[in-house]
Tab-separated table of C-alpha atoms and ligand atoms in Angstrom:
chain	number	residue	atom	x	y	z
A	185	UNK	CA	0.000	0.000	0.000
A	186	UNK	CA	1.416	3.406	-0.990
A	187	UNK	CA	1.245	5.918	1.805
A	188	UNK	CA	0.343	9.554	1.359
A	189	UNK	CA	3.993	10.462	1.713
A	190	UNK	CA	4.903	8.171	-1.163
A	191	UNK	CA	6.453	5.459	1.020
A	192	UNK	CA	4.875	2.032	1.217
A	193	UNK	CA	3.404	0.172	4.156
A	194	UNK	CA	2.250	-3.390	4.308
A	195	UNK	CA	-0.293	-3.029	7.092
A	196	UNK	CA	-0.657	-6.092	9.229
A	197	UNK	CA	-4.455	-6.234	8.853
A	198	UNK	CA	-6.097	-7.420	12.035
A	199	UNK	CA	-8.978	-6.430	14.253
A	200	UNK	CA	-8.254	-3.180	16.033
A	201	UNK	CA	-6.331	-1.884	13.055
A	202	UNK	CA	-8.685	0.826	11.769
A	203	UNK	CA	-10.103	3.660	13.852
A	204	UNK	CA	-12.899	6.004	12.878
A	205	UNK	CA	-12.207	9.201	14.829
A	206	UNK	CA	-14.594	12.129	15.241
A	207	UNK	CA	-12.559	15.229	16.065
A	208	UNK	CA	-13.218	18.444	17.934
A	209	UNK	CA	-13.317	17.227	21.551
A	210	UNK	CA	-10.574	18.140	24.054
A	211	UNK	CA	-8.850	15.225	25.787
A	212	UNK	CA	-9.282	15.485	29.539
A	213	UNK	CA	-8.353	13.104	32.360
A	214	UNK	CA	-5.503	10.921	33.614
A	215	UNK	CA	-3.192	8.423	31.942
A	216	UNK	CA	-0.832	6.146	33.875
A	217	UNK	CA	2.531	5.822	32.130
A	218	UNK	CA	4.403	2.620	32.956
A	219	UNK	CA	8.029	1.658	32.290
A	220	UNK	CA	9.904	2.969	29.270
A	221	UNK	CA	9.559	0.832	26.131
A	222	UNK	CA	13.170	1.700	25.264
A	223	UNK	CA	14.519	0.519	28.616
A	224	UNK	CA	12.295	-2.441	29.500
A	225	UNK	CA	13.093	-4.319	26.276
A	226	UNK	CA	16.857	-3.858	26.825
A	227	UNK	CA	16.711	-4.827	30.502
A	228	UNK	CA	14.932	-8.030	29.442
A	229	UNK	CA	17.855	-8.842	27.125
A	230	UNK	CA	20.293	-8.108	29.968
A	231	UNK	CA	18.717	-10.941	31.996
A	232	UNK	CA	20.583	-13.358	29.663
A	233	UNK	CA	23.829	-12.180	31.281
A	234	UNK	CA	22.824	-13.224	34.809
A	235	UNK	CA	23.449	-16.604	36.430
A	236	UNK	CA	20.263	-16.249	38.515
A	237	UNK	CA	16.706	-15.027	37.726
A	238	UNK	CA	15.934	-11.319	37.244
A	239	UNK	CA	12.762	-9.380	38.102
A	240	UNK	CA	11.722	-6.384	36.017
A	241	UNK	CA	8.893	-4.151	37.329
A	242	UNK	CA	6.517	-1.681	35.636
A	243	UNK	CA	6.884	-3.543	32.336
A	244	UNK	CA	4.504	-2.013	29.754
A	245	UNK	CA	2.084	-4.413	28.023
A	246	UNK	CA	3.179	-3.604	24.478
A	247	UNK	CA	4.080	-5.550	21.358
A	248	UNK	CA	7.797	-4.728	21.581
A	249	UNK	CA	7.924	-6.396	25.024
A	250	UNK	CA	6.073	-9.448	23.677
A	251	UNK	CA	8.603	-9.742	20.831
A	252	UNK	CA	11.552	-9.727	23.245
A	253	UNK	CA	9.747	-12.164	25.584
A	254	UNK	CA	9.239	-14.585	22.676
A	255	UNK	CA	12.859	-14.241	21.565
A	256	UNK	CA	14.073	-14.971	25.096
A	257	UNK	CA	11.751	-17.983	25.350
A	258	UNK	CA	12.964	-19.480	22.045
A	259	UNK	CA	16.431	-19.213	23.576
A	260	UNK	CA	15.308	-21.198	26.615
A	261	UNK	CA	14.792	-18.347	29.059
A	262	UNK	CA	11.739	-18.932	31.295
A	263	UNK	CA	9.655	-15.718	31.442
A	264	UNK	CA	6.781	-15.637	33.933
A	265	UNK	CA	4.596	-12.976	35.532
A	266	UNK	CA	6.009	-11.742	38.851
A	267	UNK	CA	4.182	-11.367	42.167
A	268	UNK	CA	3.612	-7.636	41.503
A	269	UNK	CA	1.257	-6.550	38.698
A	270	UNK	CA	3.238	-5.505	35.622
A	271	UNK	CA	6.368	-7.417	36.670
A	272	UNK	CA	8.218	-10.210	34.849
A	273	UNK	CA	10.584	-12.865	36.226
A	274	UNK	CA	13.232	-13.914	33.703
A	275	UNK	CA	15.179	-17.122	34.452
A	276	UNK	CA	18.114	-17.793	32.070
A	277	UNK	CA	19.007	-21.179	33.594
A	278	UNK	CA	17.789	-23.066	30.517
A	279	UNK	CA	19.261	-20.720	27.934
A	280	UNK	CA	20.424	-22.457	24.745
A	281	UNK	CA	20.841	-21.803	21.059
A	282	UNK	CA	17.711	-21.369	18.964
A	283	UNK	CA	16.927	-22.325	15.384
A	284	UNK	CA	16.798	-19.661	12.659
A	285	UNK	CA	13.149	-20.339	11.897
A	286	UNK	CA	12.128	-19.829	15.519
A	287	UNK	CA	14.157	-16.636	15.886
A	288	UNK	CA	12.952	-15.212	12.592
A	289	UNK	CA	9.340	-16.084	13.381
A	290	UNK	CA	9.434	-13.820	16.435
A	291	UNK	CA	11.941	-11.116	15.565
A	292	UNK	CA	10.278	-9.648	12.489
A	293	UNK	CA	8.918	-6.395	13.831
A	294	UNK	CA	11.688	-5.154	16.059
A	295	UNK	CA	15.306	-3.950	16.086
A	296	UNK	CA	15.947	-5.291	19.569
A	297	UNK	CA	17.314	-8.695	18.384
A	298	UNK	CA	20.610	-6.999	17.474
A	299	UNK	CA	21.194	-6.491	21.205
A	300	UNK	CA	21.142	-10.248	21.826
A	301	UNK	CA	24.608	-10.566	20.204
A	302	UNK	CA	26.828	-9.866	23.208
A	303	UNK	CA	24.842	-11.831	25.796
A	304	UNK	CA	24.467	-14.865	23.495
A	305	UNK	CA	28.161	-14.809	22.569
A	306	UNK	CA	29.074	-14.786	26.288
A	307	UNK	CA	26.581	-17.536	27.040
A	308	UNK	CA	26.848	-19.830	24.017
A	309	UNK	CA	29.854	-18.638	22.022
A	310	UNK	CA	27.639	-17.991	18.996
A	311	UNK	CA	24.511	-16.123	17.888
A	312	UNK	CA	22.291	-15.698	14.851
A	313	UNK	CA	20.426	-12.405	14.305
A	314	UNK	CA	17.835	-12.248	11.499
A	315	UNK	CA	17.498	-9.126	9.351
A	316	UNK	CA	15.972	-6.425	11.529
A	317	UNK	CA	12.492	-4.837	11.476
A	318	UNK	CA	11.485	-1.685	13.326
A	319	UNK	CA	9.942	1.605	12.219
A	320	UNK	CA	10.821	2.845	8.707
A	321	UNK	CA	12.564	6.078	9.723
A	322	UNK	CA	15.667	6.015	7.610
A	323	UNK	CA	17.555	2.883	6.724
A	324	UNK	CA	18.451	2.150	10.364
A	325	UNK	CA	21.989	0.728	9.745
A	326	UNK	CA	23.814	-1.414	12.313
A	327	UNK	CA	27.400	-0.765	11.205
A	328	UNK	CA	28.324	0.767	14.592
A	329	UNK	CA	27.049	-2.407	16.287
A	330	UNK	CA	28.995	-4.807	14.067
A	331	UNK	CA	32.215	-2.756	14.233
A	332	UNK	CA	31.973	-2.772	18.040
A	333	UNK	CA	31.386	-6.548	18.183
A	334	UNK	CA	34.420	-7.169	15.949
A	335	UNK	CA	36.407	-4.908	18.295
A	336	UNK	CA	35.462	-7.263	21.160
A	337	UNK	CA	36.817	-10.226	19.147
A	338	UNK	CA	33.602	-11.534	17.607
A	339	UNK	CA	33.616	-13.035	14.117
A	340	UNK	CA	30.721	-11.491	12.157
A	341	UNK	CA	29.464	-13.418	9.136
A	342	UNK	CA	26.749	-11.677	7.100
A	343	UNK	CA	24.348	-14.180	5.543
A	344	UNK	CA	21.423	-13.685	3.121
A	345	UNK	CA	18.805	-13.671	5.898
A	346	UNK	CA	20.740	-12.308	8.818
A	347	UNK	CA	24.039	-12.306	10.655
A	348	UNK	CA	25.865	-15.247	12.229
A	349	UNK	CA	28.346	-14.380	14.962
A	350	UNK	CA	30.882	-16.481	16.837
A	351	UNK	CA	33.541	-15.866	19.483
A	352	UNK	CA	35.846	-18.914	19.406
A	353	UNK	CA	38.338	-17.254	21.760
A	354	UNK	CA	35.766	-15.480	23.947
A	355	UNK	CA	35.322	-11.698	24.057
A	356	UNK	CA	37.934	-9.206	25.326
A	357	UNK	CA	37.756	-5.549	26.355
A	358	UNK	CA	37.920	-2.947	23.566
A	359	UNK	CA	38.602	0.707	22.840
A	360	UNK	CA	35.576	2.039	20.956
A	361	UNK	CA	34.717	5.517	19.735
A	362	UNK	CA	31.247	5.774	18.208
A	363	UNK	CA	31.008	7.943	15.073
A	364	UNK	CA	27.691	9.221	16.505
A	365	UNK	CA	26.204	8.852	20.045
A	366	UNK	CA	23.960	5.982	18.933
A	367	UNK	CA	21.594	4.664	21.614
A	368	UNK	CA	21.529	1.136	20.242
A	369	UNK	CA	25.274	0.931	19.653
A	370	UNK	CA	25.931	2.187	23.196
A	371	UNK	CA	23.613	-0.532	24.542
A	372	UNK	CA	25.416	-3.084	22.341
A	373	UNK	CA	28.750	-2.112	23.899
A	374	UNK	CA	27.380	-2.128	27.460
A	375	UNK	CA	25.739	-5.557	27.088
A	376	UNK	CA	28.943	-7.012	25.627
A	377	UNK	CA	31.645	-5.289	27.702
A	378	UNK	CA	30.286	-6.203	31.155
A	379	UNK	CA	31.523	-9.818	30.831
A	380	UNK	CA	34.375	-9.296	28.347
A	381	UNK	CA	37.892	-10.050	29.635
A	382	UNK	CA	39.521	-6.736	30.568
A	383	UNK	CA	38.535	-3.088	30.387
A	384	UNK	CA	36.437	-1.399	27.700
A	385	UNK	CA	36.590	2.341	27.022
A	386	UNK	CA	33.618	3.721	25.127
A	387	UNK	CA	33.824	7.274	23.755
A	388	UNK	CA	31.086	9.431	22.220
A	389	UNK	CA	28.504	7.293	24.018
A	390	UNK	CA	24.783	7.987	24.117
A	391	UNK	CA	23.724	9.171	27.604
A	392	UNK	CA	19.929	9.095	27.338
A	393	UNK	CA	18.051	8.426	30.635
A	394	UNK	CA	17.223	4.947	29.309
A	395	UNK	CA	20.957	4.293	28.863
A	396	UNK	CA	21.669	5.418	32.434
A	397	UNK	CA	18.843	3.182	33.679
A	398	UNK	CA	20.362	0.220	31.787
A	399	UNK	CA	23.706	1.005	33.462
A	400	UNK	CA	21.797	0.872	36.754
A	401	UNK	CA	20.413	-2.549	35.853
A	402	UNK	CA	23.877	-3.870	34.942
A	403	UNK	CA	25.427	-2.415	38.113
A	404	UNK	CA	22.783	-4.243	40.167
A	405	UNK	CA	23.912	-7.441	38.388
A	406	UNK	CA	27.500	-6.875	39.551
A	407	UNK	CA	28.920	-5.008	36.549
A	408	UNK	CA	31.630	-2.363	37.088
A	409	UNK	CA	30.669	0.651	34.920
A	410	UNK	CA	31.937	4.195	35.455
A	411	UNK	CA	30.290	7.104	33.670
A	412	UNK	CA	32.875	9.807	32.995
A	413	UNK	CA	32.490	13.405	31.697
A	414	UNK	CA	32.261	14.071	27.925
A	415	UNK	CA	30.351	10.928	26.945
A	416	UNK	CA	33.084	8.490	28.093
A	417	UNK	CA	32.078	5.196	29.768
A	418	UNK	CA	34.566	2.698	31.253
A	419	UNK	CA	33.505	-0.917	31.816
A	420	UNK	CA	35.656	-3.428	33.734
A	421	UNK	CA	34.654	-6.924	32.615
A	422	UNK	CA	33.725	-9.437	35.341
A	423	UNK	CA	33.418	-13.215	35.174
A	424	UNK	CA	29.937	-13.556	36.563
A	425	UNK	CA	26.766	-11.476	36.908
A	426	UNK	CA	23.668	-12.283	38.945
A	427	UNK	CA	20.033	-11.459	38.270
A	428	UNK	CA	18.627	-7.999	39.029
A	429	UNK	CA	15.461	-6.620	40.610
A	430	UNK	CA	14.626	-3.359	38.825
A	431	UNK	CA	11.736	-0.965	38.313
A	432	UNK	CA	12.020	0.648	34.882
A	433	UNK	CA	12.069	4.454	34.659
A	434	UNK	CA	8.891	5.932	33.168
A	435	UNK	CA	8.326	6.253	29.427
A	436	UNK	CA	9.143	9.900	28.683
A	437	UNK	CA	8.201	9.431	25.036
A	438	UNK	CA	4.683	8.385	25.957
A	439	UNK	CA	4.475	11.230	28.495
A	440	UNK	CA	5.534	13.778	25.858
A	441	UNK	CA	3.031	12.304	23.393
A	442	UNK	CA	0.070	12.804	25.752
A	443	UNK	CA	1.338	16.300	26.568
A	444	UNK	CA	1.130	17.196	22.860
A	445	UNK	CA	-2.344	15.622	22.710
A	446	UNK	CA	-3.486	18.012	25.456
A	447	UNK	CA	-1.861	20.934	23.625
A	448	UNK	CA	-3.439	20.271	20.233
A	449	UNK	CA	-6.936	19.338	21.481
A	450	UNK	CA	-6.957	22.189	24.058
A	451	UNK	CA	-7.456	19.630	26.798
A	452	UNK	CA	-5.846	18.828	30.141
A	453	UNK	CA	-4.105	15.514	30.849
A	454	UNK	CA	-2.500	14.317	34.103
A	455	UNK	CA	0.319	11.944	33.179
A	456	UNK	CA	0.814	9.834	36.297
A	457	UNK	CA	4.416	8.690	36.665
A	458	UNK	CA	5.983	11.463	34.560
A	459	UNK	CA	9.032	13.117	36.118
A	460	UNK	CA	10.492	16.568	35.429
A	461	UNK	CA	14.181	15.661	35.299
A	462	UNK	CA	14.017	13.388	32.259
A	463	UNK	CA	11.712	15.861	30.433
A	464	UNK	CA	13.464	19.207	31.127
A	465	UNK	CA	14.142	20.011	27.460
A	466	UNK	CA	10.657	18.943	26.384
A	467	UNK	CA	9.053	21.099	29.113
A	468	UNK	CA	10.940	24.199	27.922
A	469	UNK	CA	9.695	23.759	24.344
A	470	UNK	CA	6.183	22.900	25.566
A	471	UNK	CA	5.995	26.175	27.508
A	472	UNK	CA	7.513	28.232	24.669
A	473	UNK	CA	4.823	26.822	22.333
A	474	UNK	CA	2.142	28.143	24.686
A	475	UNK	CA	1.601	25.076	26.831
A	476	UNK	CA	1.356	25.056	30.611
A	477	UNK	CA	2.071	22.327	33.168
A	478	UNK	CA	1.948	21.554	36.882
A	479	UNK	CA	4.539	19.192	38.387
A	480	UNK	CA	3.759	17.121	41.494
A	481	UNK	CA	5.468	14.167	43.168
A	482	UNK	CA	3.382	11.619	41.278
A	483	UNK	CA	3.139	13.145	37.829
A	484	UNK	CA	2.727	16.145	35.519
A	485	UNK	CA	-0.505	17.817	34.376
A	486	UNK	CA	-0.269	19.200	30.819
A	487	UNK	CA	-2.672	21.736	29.283
A	488	UNK	CA	-2.781	24.477	26.673
A	489	UNK	CA	-1.920	27.812	28.298
A	490	UNK	CA	-2.629	30.133	25.366
A	491	UNK	CA	-4.757	30.093	22.234
A	492	UNK	CA	-3.579	30.232	19.519
A	493	UNK	CA	-0.319	28.497	20.316
A	494	UNK	CA	3.026	30.202	19.697
A	495	UNK	CA	5.499	29.192	16.948
A	496	UNK	CA	8.862	27.700	17.998
A	497	UNK	CA	12.148	26.742	16.336
A	498	UNK	CA	13.382	23.319	17.522
A	499	UNK	CA	16.359	21.106	16.672
A	500	UNK	CA	16.168	17.434	17.572
A	501	UNK	CA	19.374	16.076	19.084
A	502	UNK	CA	20.867	13.363	21.244
A	503	UNK	CA	20.311	13.699	25.005
A	504	UNK	CA	20.082	16.167	26.695
A	505	UNK	CA	18.714	17.805	23.539
A	506	UNK	CA	15.132	17.694	22.237
A	507	UNK	CA	14.512	14.030	21.512
A	508	UNK	CA	13.733	12.955	17.965
A	509	UNK	CA	10.784	10.846	19.240
A	510	UNK	CA	9.113	14.013	20.526
A	511	UNK	CA	9.042	15.966	17.248
A	512	UNK	CA	6.193	14.166	15.501
A	513	UNK	CA	3.420	14.828	18.071
A	514	UNK	CA	4.828	18.356	18.598
A	515	UNK	CA	4.564	19.169	14.874
A	516	UNK	CA	0.829	18.415	15.008
A	517	UNK	CA	0.451	20.983	17.808
A	518	UNK	CA	2.533	23.534	15.865
A	519	UNK	CA	0.000	23.439	13.009
A	520	UNK	CA	-2.204	25.405	15.469
A	521	UNK	CA	0.497	27.954	16.357
A	522	UNK	CA	0.138	31.532	15.147
A	523	UNK	CA	3.124	31.934	12.842
A	524	UNK	CA	6.026	29.993	11.364
A	525	UNK	CA	7.690	27.156	13.305
A	526	UNK	CA	10.743	25.183	12.213
A	527	UNK	CA	11.634	21.633	13.344
A	528	UNK	CA	15.126	20.462	12.362
A	529	UNK	CA	15.341	16.646	12.418
A	530	UNK	CA	19.067	15.982	12.899
A	531	UNK	CA	19.035	12.404	14.277
A	532	UNK	CA	17.267	10.381	11.540
A	533	UNK	CA	17.454	10.837	7.794
A	534	UNK	CA	13.789	10.293	7.069
A	535	UNK	CA	11.482	11.151	9.937
A	536	UNK	CA	9.412	13.983	8.444
A	537	UNK	CA	7.625	11.979	5.745
A	538	UNK	CA	4.594	11.676	8.028
A	539	UNK	CA	3.846	15.410	7.509
A	540	UNK	CA	2.394	14.755	4.021
A	541	UNK	CA	-0.753	13.286	5.601
A	542	UNK	CA	-1.077	16.300	7.902
A	543	UNK	CA	-1.081	18.546	4.815
A	544	UNK	CA	-3.920	16.376	3.457
A	545	UNK	CA	-5.806	17.378	6.636
A	546	UNK	CA	-5.259	21.094	6.006
A	547	UNK	CA	-1.851	21.720	7.573
A	548	UNK	CA	0.760	23.894	5.836
A	549	UNK	CA	4.057	22.046	6.279
A	550	UNK	CA	6.992	22.253	3.894
A	551	UNK	CA	9.823	19.715	4.306
A	552	UNK	CA	13.302	20.876	3.266
A	553	UNK	CA	15.097	17.637	2.326
A	554	UNK	CA	18.558	19.150	2.864
A	555	UNK	CA	17.728	20.916	6.126
A	556	UNK	CA	17.922	24.647	6.808
A	557	UNK	CA	20.402	27.024	8.396
A	558	UNK	CA	19.472	29.588	11.027
A	559	UNK	CA	21.356	31.932	13.346
A	560	UNK	CA	19.638	30.148	16.267
A	561	UNK	CA	21.132	26.736	15.263
A	562	UNK	CA	23.237	25.056	18.011
A	563	UNK	CA	23.214	21.405	16.870
A	564	UNK	CA	26.055	20.663	14.404
A	565	UNK	CA	24.640	20.280	10.897
A	566	UNK	CA	24.496	16.642	9.681
A	567	UNK	CA	24.331	15.724	5.965
A	568	UNK	CA	21.245	13.577	6.589
A	569	UNK	CA	19.189	16.223	8.366
A	570	UNK	CA	15.870	17.567	7.137
A	571	UNK	CA	13.738	20.493	8.307
A	572	UNK	CA	9.975	21.044	8.454
A	573	UNK	CA	8.574	24.591	8.243
A	574	UNK	CA	5.075	24.660	9.776
A	575	UNK	CA	2.914	27.723	9.123
A	576	UNK	CA	-0.190	28.154	11.273
A	577	UNK	CA	-2.734	28.315	12.529
A	578	UNK	CA	-4.428	26.041	9.963
A	579	UNK	CA	-7.750	24.373	10.806
A	580	UNK	CA	-7.470	20.599	10.322
A	581	UNK	CA	-10.249	18.566	8.697
A	582	UNK	CA	-10.819	14.802	8.771
A	583	UNK	CA	-9.122	12.524	6.209
A	584	UNK	CA	-8.338	8.869	5.539
A	585	UNK	CA	-4.740	8.220	6.634
A	586	UNK	CA	-2.455	5.206	7.055
A	587	UNK	CA	-0.052	4.981	10.008
A	588	UNK	CA	3.593	4.867	8.766
A	589	UNK	CA	5.471	4.339	12.046
A	590	UNK	CA	5.036	4.417	15.817
A	591	UNK	CA	5.396	8.131	16.614
A	592	UNK	CA	4.033	9.304	13.253
A	593	UNK	CA	0.996	7.127	13.866
A	594	UNK	CA	0.409	8.644	17.277
A	595	UNK	CA	0.715	12.078	15.651
A	596	UNK	CA	-1.980	11.155	13.120
A	597	UNK	CA	-4.386	10.087	15.842
A	598	UNK	CA	-4.057	13.344	17.766
A	599	UNK	CA	-4.383	15.292	14.500
A	600	UNK	CA	-7.634	13.430	13.815
A	601	UNK	CA	-8.811	14.179	17.371
A	602	UNK	CA	-8.143	17.883	16.810
A	603	UNK	CA	-9.603	17.960	13.283
A	604	UNK	CA	-13.073	19.081	12.312
A	605	UNK	CA	-15.024	16.069	11.053
A	606	UNK	CA	-14.287	12.347	10.833
A	607	UNK	CA	-11.045	10.553	9.963
A	608	UNK	CA	-10.291	6.904	9.264
A	609	UNK	CA	-6.843	5.988	10.565
A	610	UNK	CA	-5.609	2.535	9.491
A	611	UNK	CA	-2.587	0.374	10.283
A	612	UNK	CA	-3.059	1.452	13.914
A	613	UNK	CA	-1.522	-1.832	15.084
A	614	UNK	CA	1.889	-0.157	14.775
A	615	UNK	CA	0.938	2.363	17.476
A	616	UNK	CA	0.048	-0.412	19.868
A	617	UNK	CA	3.651	-1.676	19.524
A	618	UNK	CA	4.741	1.152	21.768
A	619	UNK	CA	1.762	2.661	23.597
A	620	UNK	CA	0.272	0.453	26.299
A	621	UNK	CA	-3.548	0.185	26.475
A	622	UNK	CA	-3.744	2.826	23.739
A	623	UNK	CA	-7.459	2.504	22.941
A	624	UNK	CA	-8.422	2.362	26.634
A	625	UNK	CA	-6.418	5.504	27.395
A	626	UNK	CA	-7.971	7.384	24.440
A	627	UNK	CA	-11.412	6.362	25.608
A	628	UNK	CA	-10.709	7.327	29.252
A	629	UNK	CA	-9.681	10.792	28.023
A	630	UNK	CA	-12.993	11.290	26.226
A	631	UNK	CA	-11.891	10.678	22.640
A	632	UNK	CA	-14.829	10.014	20.293
A	633	UNK	CA	-13.843	7.022	18.125
A	634	UNK	CA	-14.821	3.505	17.053
A	635	UNK	CA	-12.687	0.522	16.147
A	636	UNK	CA	-14.069	-0.267	12.672
A	637	UNK	CA	-11.637	-2.782	11.254
B	875	LIG	C1	16.688	4.224	19.739
B	875	LIG	O1	16.800	3.802	18.397
B	875	LIG	C2	15.189	4.222	20.040
B	875	LIG	N1	14.646	2.874	19.831
B	875	LIG	C3	14.477	5.209	19.112
B	875	LIG	O2	13.113	5.247	19.497
B	875	LIG	C4	15.075	6.599	19.318
B	875	LIG	O3	14.458	7.493	18.414
B	875	LIG	C5	16.580	6.533	19.059
B	875	LIG	O4	17.197	5.553	19.914
B	875	LIG	C6	17.260	7.882	19.289
B	875	LIG	O5	17.055	8.293	20.603
B	875	LIG	C7	14.838	1.938	20.782
B	875	LIG	O6	15.466	2.170	21.805
B	875	LIG	C8	14.230	0.589	20.507
B	875	LIG	P1	20.316	5.297	17.256
B	875	LIG	P2	18.255	3.388	17.803
B	875	LIG	O7	21.176	4.092	17.107
B	875	LIG	O8	19.077	2.804	18.884
B	875	LIG	C9	22.494	6.089	13.126
B	875	LIG	C10	10.815	4.943	19.208
B	875	LIG	O9	9.981	5.628	18.609
B	875	LIG	N2	23.150	4.772	13.289
B	875	LIG	O10	20.589	6.262	18.374
B	875	LIG	O11	18.032	2.578	16.578
B	875	LIG	C11	21.009	5.946	12.812
B	875	LIG	O12	20.792	5.704	11.441
B	875	LIG	C12	12.156	4.664	18.568
B	875	LIG	O13	10.668	4.464	20.372
B	875	LIG	C13	24.108	4.373	12.356
B	875	LIG	O14	24.410	5.102	11.404
B	875	LIG	O15	18.794	4.846	17.400
B	875	LIG	C14	20.464	7.279	13.235
B	875	LIG	O16	20.696	8.239	12.212
B	875	LIG	C15	12.246	5.246	17.181
B	875	LIG	N3	24.690	3.155	12.501
B	875	LIG	C16	21.340	7.647	14.440
B	875	LIG	O17	22.505	6.807	14.355
B	875	LIG	C17	24.384	2.314	13.557
B	875	LIG	O18	24.963	1.209	13.648
B	875	LIG	C18	20.649	7.417	15.780
B	875	LIG	O19	20.287	6.067	15.848
B	875	LIG	C19	23.400	2.734	14.485
B	875	LIG	C20	22.807	3.968	14.340
């Protein structure tokens, strides 16, 4: 199926995949945000490194977690519900190699399998990783991962349907400098270095809150990891790690998404579990765009402070900058700002394609494929960057749209909720990969929609 932005999607047609949304009602109420999708899935992989069972708490009930659970189970890890609601117990005692068919059958829709390399090489001396899935936002290469694994002493053999790795002489510490502070590559190094023989020095590391939480998980297991200034991380390999007991940090991407929903629908949403520290940069932009928020010990209430909203100029960046996952829902809100906003996407090479569908709904967004300069720019220009110029306010009207990726899909739903008239949003299954109880939360907030397909 060709999407409105010219890309193609092969929607996984199943019940709960098409929403009919009637716009014009503000979202009001509370949503409970559980553990971060982009930590919980990695902490689950880390359980392979322990010699005893691990317990992970506040695990979100989302597709990405199910994919990792299945991959762990095909590798012999016993995964069961813990005594506390939303917790998992992961017991690696029975871990063993898995067949390609089994791995491929479960891995299809995620990029997480690439993070199994280090743990499986430590455990079994070999690993097979099928070609990766994940959202289509750029070509999502894994060269940093493979270069790092070779640096640890792994033999990497690319095959037609995936990658076979082996470590006949075990894995040793390495000196690694990442060409870019990649989240996934940093996780790859952490999950491999903790049991490699010797010391690993990682430079130009990603330092997102989810990375720091993963370091916390590994430290609980007995790893020796020191976090130095200027994106340097030292890891002293140890022979054995034990299981962990960890409560994942909250999902700041989900929290930011609901904040933008409140902004664009002129509603008010209490996001239970959201914390200020991990959202400082988002909160600054939210307020500059005309939003308002109240912070308490157990969450953050987001609402629109001014109407119409105010235009902003934002550059996405690695942490502590404005996160790339936040720009898509924000752009929907900026269609209602009074003036010209600019969003520079500097992390991914193709994450503004979703705006074509917003233009179909009445927005005025121009994407500059080679990015834009500006005297306010602080993030170093990257060849792959693009920029969206959003001119508002433009009333949005209902349309038929197909979800392209996780955050773009969420953006489409809140655009439909803010639009005048009815929209049909299909391929919604992608959104449920990363947003727990998505339909229930929409309904609790007063959204007017039906599941029609
Ligand atoms: C993680 O993706 C997150 N996904 C993304 O969230 C998030 O947007 C991203 O980090 C940035 O914060 C998960 O954690 C599952 P990267 P990841 O490696 O690790 C280039 C969501 O919506 N690169 O930091 O894949 C890459 O092309 C998802 O929850 C290489 O060139 O991101 C990109 O331009 C979307 N070679 C840049 O680095 C490599 O080997 C950042 O990618 C690896 C990355």
